[in-house]
Each structure stands twice: as structure tokens, then as C-alpha cells.
PDB file of C-alpha atoms in Angstrom:
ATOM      1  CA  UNK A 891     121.683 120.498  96.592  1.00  0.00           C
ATOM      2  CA  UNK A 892     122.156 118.178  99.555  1.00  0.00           C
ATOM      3  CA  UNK A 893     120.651 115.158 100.345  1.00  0.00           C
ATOM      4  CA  UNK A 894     118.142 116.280 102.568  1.00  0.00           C
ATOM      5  CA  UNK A 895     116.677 118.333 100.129  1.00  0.00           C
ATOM      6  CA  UNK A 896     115.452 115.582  98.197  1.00  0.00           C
ATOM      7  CA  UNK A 897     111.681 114.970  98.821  1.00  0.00           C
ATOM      8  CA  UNK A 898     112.000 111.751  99.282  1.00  0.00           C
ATOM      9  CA  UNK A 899     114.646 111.864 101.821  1.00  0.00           C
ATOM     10  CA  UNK A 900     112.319 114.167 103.672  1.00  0.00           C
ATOM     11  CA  UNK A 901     109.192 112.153 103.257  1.00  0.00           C
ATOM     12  CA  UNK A 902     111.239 108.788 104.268  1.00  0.00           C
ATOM     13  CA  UNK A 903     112.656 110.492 107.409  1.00  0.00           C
ATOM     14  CA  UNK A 904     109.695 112.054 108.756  1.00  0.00           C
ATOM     15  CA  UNK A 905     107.713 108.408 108.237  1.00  0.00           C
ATOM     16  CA  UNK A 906     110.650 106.863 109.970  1.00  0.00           C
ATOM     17  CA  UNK A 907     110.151 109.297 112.823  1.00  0.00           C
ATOM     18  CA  UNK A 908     106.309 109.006 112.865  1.00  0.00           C
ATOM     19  CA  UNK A 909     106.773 104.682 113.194  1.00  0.00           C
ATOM     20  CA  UNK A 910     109.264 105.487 115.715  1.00  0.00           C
ATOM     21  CA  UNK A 911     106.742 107.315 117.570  1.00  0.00           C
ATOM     22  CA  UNK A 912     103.622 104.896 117.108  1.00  0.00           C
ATOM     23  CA  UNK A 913     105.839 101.987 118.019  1.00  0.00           C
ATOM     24  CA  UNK A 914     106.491 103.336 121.558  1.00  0.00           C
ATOM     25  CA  UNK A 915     102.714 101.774 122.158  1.00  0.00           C
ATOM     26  CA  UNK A 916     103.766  98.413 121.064  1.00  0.00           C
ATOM     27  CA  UNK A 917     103.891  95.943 123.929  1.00  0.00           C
ATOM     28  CA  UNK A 918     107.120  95.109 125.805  1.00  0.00           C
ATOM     29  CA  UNK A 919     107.466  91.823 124.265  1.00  0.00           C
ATOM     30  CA  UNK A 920     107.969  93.454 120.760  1.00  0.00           C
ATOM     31  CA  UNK A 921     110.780  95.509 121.766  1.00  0.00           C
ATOM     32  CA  UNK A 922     113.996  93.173 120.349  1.00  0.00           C
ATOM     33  CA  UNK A 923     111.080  91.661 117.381  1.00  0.00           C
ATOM     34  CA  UNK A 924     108.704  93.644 115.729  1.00  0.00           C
ATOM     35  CA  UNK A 925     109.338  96.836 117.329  1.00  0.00           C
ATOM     36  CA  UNK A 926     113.107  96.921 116.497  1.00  0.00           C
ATOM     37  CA  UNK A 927     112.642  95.487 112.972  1.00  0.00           C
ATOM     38  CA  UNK A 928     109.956  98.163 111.855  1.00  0.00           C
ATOM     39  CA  UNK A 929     111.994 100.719 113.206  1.00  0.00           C
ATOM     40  CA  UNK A 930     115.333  99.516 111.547  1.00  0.00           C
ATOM     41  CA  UNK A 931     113.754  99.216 108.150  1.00  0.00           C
ATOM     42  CA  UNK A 932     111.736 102.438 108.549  1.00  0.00           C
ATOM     43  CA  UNK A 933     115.097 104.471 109.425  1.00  0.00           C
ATOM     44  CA  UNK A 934     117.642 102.774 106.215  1.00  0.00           C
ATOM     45  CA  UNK A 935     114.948 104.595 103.563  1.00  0.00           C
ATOM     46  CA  UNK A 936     116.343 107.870 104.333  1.00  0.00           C
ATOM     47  CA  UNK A 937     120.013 106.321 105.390  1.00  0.00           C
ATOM     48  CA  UNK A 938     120.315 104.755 102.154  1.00  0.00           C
ATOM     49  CA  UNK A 939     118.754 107.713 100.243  1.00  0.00           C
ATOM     50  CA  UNK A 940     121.549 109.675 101.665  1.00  0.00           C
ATOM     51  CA  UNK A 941     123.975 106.921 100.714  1.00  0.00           C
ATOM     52  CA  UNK A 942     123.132 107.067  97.220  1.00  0.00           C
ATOM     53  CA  UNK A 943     123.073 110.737  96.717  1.00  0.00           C
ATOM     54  CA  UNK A 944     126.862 110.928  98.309  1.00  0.00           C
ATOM     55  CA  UNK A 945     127.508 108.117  95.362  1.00  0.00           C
ATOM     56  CA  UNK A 946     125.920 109.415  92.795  1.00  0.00           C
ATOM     57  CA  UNK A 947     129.149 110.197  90.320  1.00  0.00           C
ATOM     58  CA  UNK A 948     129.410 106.213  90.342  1.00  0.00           C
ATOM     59  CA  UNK A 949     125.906 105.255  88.365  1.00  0.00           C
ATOM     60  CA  UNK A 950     125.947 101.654  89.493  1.00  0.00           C
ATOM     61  CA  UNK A 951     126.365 102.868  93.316  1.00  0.00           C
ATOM     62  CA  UNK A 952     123.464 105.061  92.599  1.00  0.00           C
ATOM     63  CA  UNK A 953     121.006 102.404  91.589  1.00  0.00           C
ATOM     64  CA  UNK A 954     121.731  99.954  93.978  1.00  0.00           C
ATOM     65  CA  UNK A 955     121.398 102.151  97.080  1.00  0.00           C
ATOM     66  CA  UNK A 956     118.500 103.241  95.837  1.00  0.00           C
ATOM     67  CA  UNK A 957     116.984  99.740  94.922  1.00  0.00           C
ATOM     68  CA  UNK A 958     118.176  99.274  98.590  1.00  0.00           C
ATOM     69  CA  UNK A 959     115.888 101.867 100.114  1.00  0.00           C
ATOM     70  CA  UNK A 960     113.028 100.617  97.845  1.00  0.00           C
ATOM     71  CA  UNK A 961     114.167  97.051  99.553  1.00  0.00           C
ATOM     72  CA  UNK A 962     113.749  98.849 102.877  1.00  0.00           C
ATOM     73  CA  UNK A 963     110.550 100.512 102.167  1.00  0.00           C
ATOM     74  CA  UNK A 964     108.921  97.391 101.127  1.00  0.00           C
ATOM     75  CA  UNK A 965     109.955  95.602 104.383  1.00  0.00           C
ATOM     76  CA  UNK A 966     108.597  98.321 106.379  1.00  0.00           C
ATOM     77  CA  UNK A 967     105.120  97.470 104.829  1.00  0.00           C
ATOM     78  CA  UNK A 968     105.401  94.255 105.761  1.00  0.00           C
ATOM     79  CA  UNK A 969     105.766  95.386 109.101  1.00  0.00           C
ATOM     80  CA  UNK A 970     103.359  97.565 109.077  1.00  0.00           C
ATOM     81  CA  UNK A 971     100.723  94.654 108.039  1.00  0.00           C
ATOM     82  CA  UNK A 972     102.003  92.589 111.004  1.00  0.00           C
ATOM     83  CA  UNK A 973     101.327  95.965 113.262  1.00  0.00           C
ATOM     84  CA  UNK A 974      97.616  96.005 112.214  1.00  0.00           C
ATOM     85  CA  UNK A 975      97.312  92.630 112.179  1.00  0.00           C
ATOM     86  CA  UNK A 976      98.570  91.816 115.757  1.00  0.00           C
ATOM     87  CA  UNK A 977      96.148  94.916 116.470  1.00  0.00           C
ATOM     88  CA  UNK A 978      99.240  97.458 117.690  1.00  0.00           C
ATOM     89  CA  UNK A 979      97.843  99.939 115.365  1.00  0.00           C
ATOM     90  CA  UNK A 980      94.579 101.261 114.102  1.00  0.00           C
ATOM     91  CA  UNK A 981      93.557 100.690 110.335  1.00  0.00           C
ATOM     92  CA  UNK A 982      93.203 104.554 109.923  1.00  0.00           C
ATOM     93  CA  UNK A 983      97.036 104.582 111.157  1.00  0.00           C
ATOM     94  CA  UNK A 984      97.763 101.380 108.886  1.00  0.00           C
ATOM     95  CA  UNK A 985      96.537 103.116 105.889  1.00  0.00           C
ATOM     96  CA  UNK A 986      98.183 106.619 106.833  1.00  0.00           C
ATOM     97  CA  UNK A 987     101.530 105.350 107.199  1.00  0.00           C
ATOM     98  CA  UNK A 988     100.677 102.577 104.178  1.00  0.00           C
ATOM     99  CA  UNK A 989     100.038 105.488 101.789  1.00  0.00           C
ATOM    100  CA  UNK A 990     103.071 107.804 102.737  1.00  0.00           C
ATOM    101  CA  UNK A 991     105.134 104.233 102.415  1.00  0.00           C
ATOM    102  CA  UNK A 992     103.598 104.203  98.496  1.00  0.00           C
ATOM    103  CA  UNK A 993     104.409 107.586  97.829  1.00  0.00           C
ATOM    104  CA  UNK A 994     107.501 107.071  99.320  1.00  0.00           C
ATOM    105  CA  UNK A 995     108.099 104.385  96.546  1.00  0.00           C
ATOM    106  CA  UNK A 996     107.130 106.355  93.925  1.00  0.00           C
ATOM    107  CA  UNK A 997     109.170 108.538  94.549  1.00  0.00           C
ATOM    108  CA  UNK A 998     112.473 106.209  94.632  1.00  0.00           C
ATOM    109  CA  UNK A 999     111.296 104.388  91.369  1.00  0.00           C
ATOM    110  CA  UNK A1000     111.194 107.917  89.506  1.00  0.00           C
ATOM    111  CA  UNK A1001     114.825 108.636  91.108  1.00  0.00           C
ATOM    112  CA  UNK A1002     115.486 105.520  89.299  1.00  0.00           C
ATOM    113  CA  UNK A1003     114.162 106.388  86.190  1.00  0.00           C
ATOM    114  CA  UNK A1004     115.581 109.856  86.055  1.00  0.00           C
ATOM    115  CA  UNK A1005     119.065 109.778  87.345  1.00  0.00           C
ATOM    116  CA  UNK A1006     120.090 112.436  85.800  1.00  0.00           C
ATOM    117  CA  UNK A1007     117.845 114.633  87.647  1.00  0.00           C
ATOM    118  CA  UNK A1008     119.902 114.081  90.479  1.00  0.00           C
ATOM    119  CA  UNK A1009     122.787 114.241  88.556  1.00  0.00           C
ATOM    120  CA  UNK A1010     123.915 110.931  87.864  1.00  0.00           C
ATOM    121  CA  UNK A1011     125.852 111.150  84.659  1.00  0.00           C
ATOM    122  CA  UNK A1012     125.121 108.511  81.968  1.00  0.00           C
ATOM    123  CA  UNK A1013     127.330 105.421  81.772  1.00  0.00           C
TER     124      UNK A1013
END
């Protein structure tokens, strides 16, 4: 299997790809702040996904890029709460991209909890 088979490397980049796309609304004063920063975080979910796939024969590697991309995800929330609340983005948008964030999560933490699904061999 390769790494962009995972579902959560899919789900990640097509977020990623859906902020970078909403974002091109955000006024010109955002561009080098929130703009770049939403975008940045949004795109190292599915980089560091990858990352830890390539890694997984070295468990530790594994876990950390992945608690890296759950890192990520979290900050693009964040973002994604200063988007709505500087009104760049609906609240129907907000909770769209919100809920594929969660999911997005979820499905990270149960990478975490079943490595060896993804074939991470026990330490």
C-alpha cells in the first residue's frame, strides 16, 4: 500500500486543498499572517502522514510523525476559529471544514492505536 492510500492521507489532503481554496477570499492583509499560517498547517497533515508511513519500520518515528500531524490538525482549527471569527468565512463553511478537521483526528488517533494496521511492528 502507499501512503496515499491511507484515508486519512486522502481526507487531510483534500481539506488542505479545500482551505487553500477558501483562503484565496481572505483579504490582502492576511496573506504573510493568517492566510499563510492556515495554509501551512492545513498542508503538514498529509506531509507528515506521508512522513510517518515512509518510517514506519522505526515504531518511535511512527508515533511521533503522527502525533505531529495531529499537532498540525489541531492548529489548523485554531485557524479556522480565527477565520470565522474575523468573519473570512461563513459558519456553514466553519463547521464543514471543522467536522472534516475532527474526522481527520480520529482518524490519526486510531493510526495511533493500531499501528500494526499499518504495519508498524511491535517494539
Amino acid at each position: 500500500m502507499k501512503f496515499q492510500d491511507l484515508l486519512a492521507y486522502k481526507k487531510s489532503f483534500s481539506l488542505a486543498m479545500k482551505i487553500f481554496d477558501i483562503t484565496k477570499q481572505f483579504p490582502k492583509e492576511e496573506t504573510y499572517s493568517l492566510t499563510d499560517q492556515i495554509r501551512r498547517s492545513s498542508r503538514s497533515v498529509p506531509v507528515t502522514i506521508a512522513e510517518a508511513y515512509r518510517k514506519r519500520i522505526y515504531p518511535k518515528h511512527f508515533y511521533s510523525k503522527l502525533t505531529d500531524s495531529d499537532g498540525e490538525n489541531s492548529e489548523t482549527q485554531v485557524w479556522l476559529e480565527f477565520a470565522l471569527n474575523c468573519k473570512y468565512i461563513s459558519n456553514e463553511s466553519y463547521n464543514e471544514l471543522l467536522s472534516e478537521s475532527i474526522e481527520i483526528g480520529k482518524l490519526l488517533n486510531y493510526m495511533l492505536l493500531y499501528p500494526e494496521k499499518f504495519g508498524v511492528r511491535k517494539e
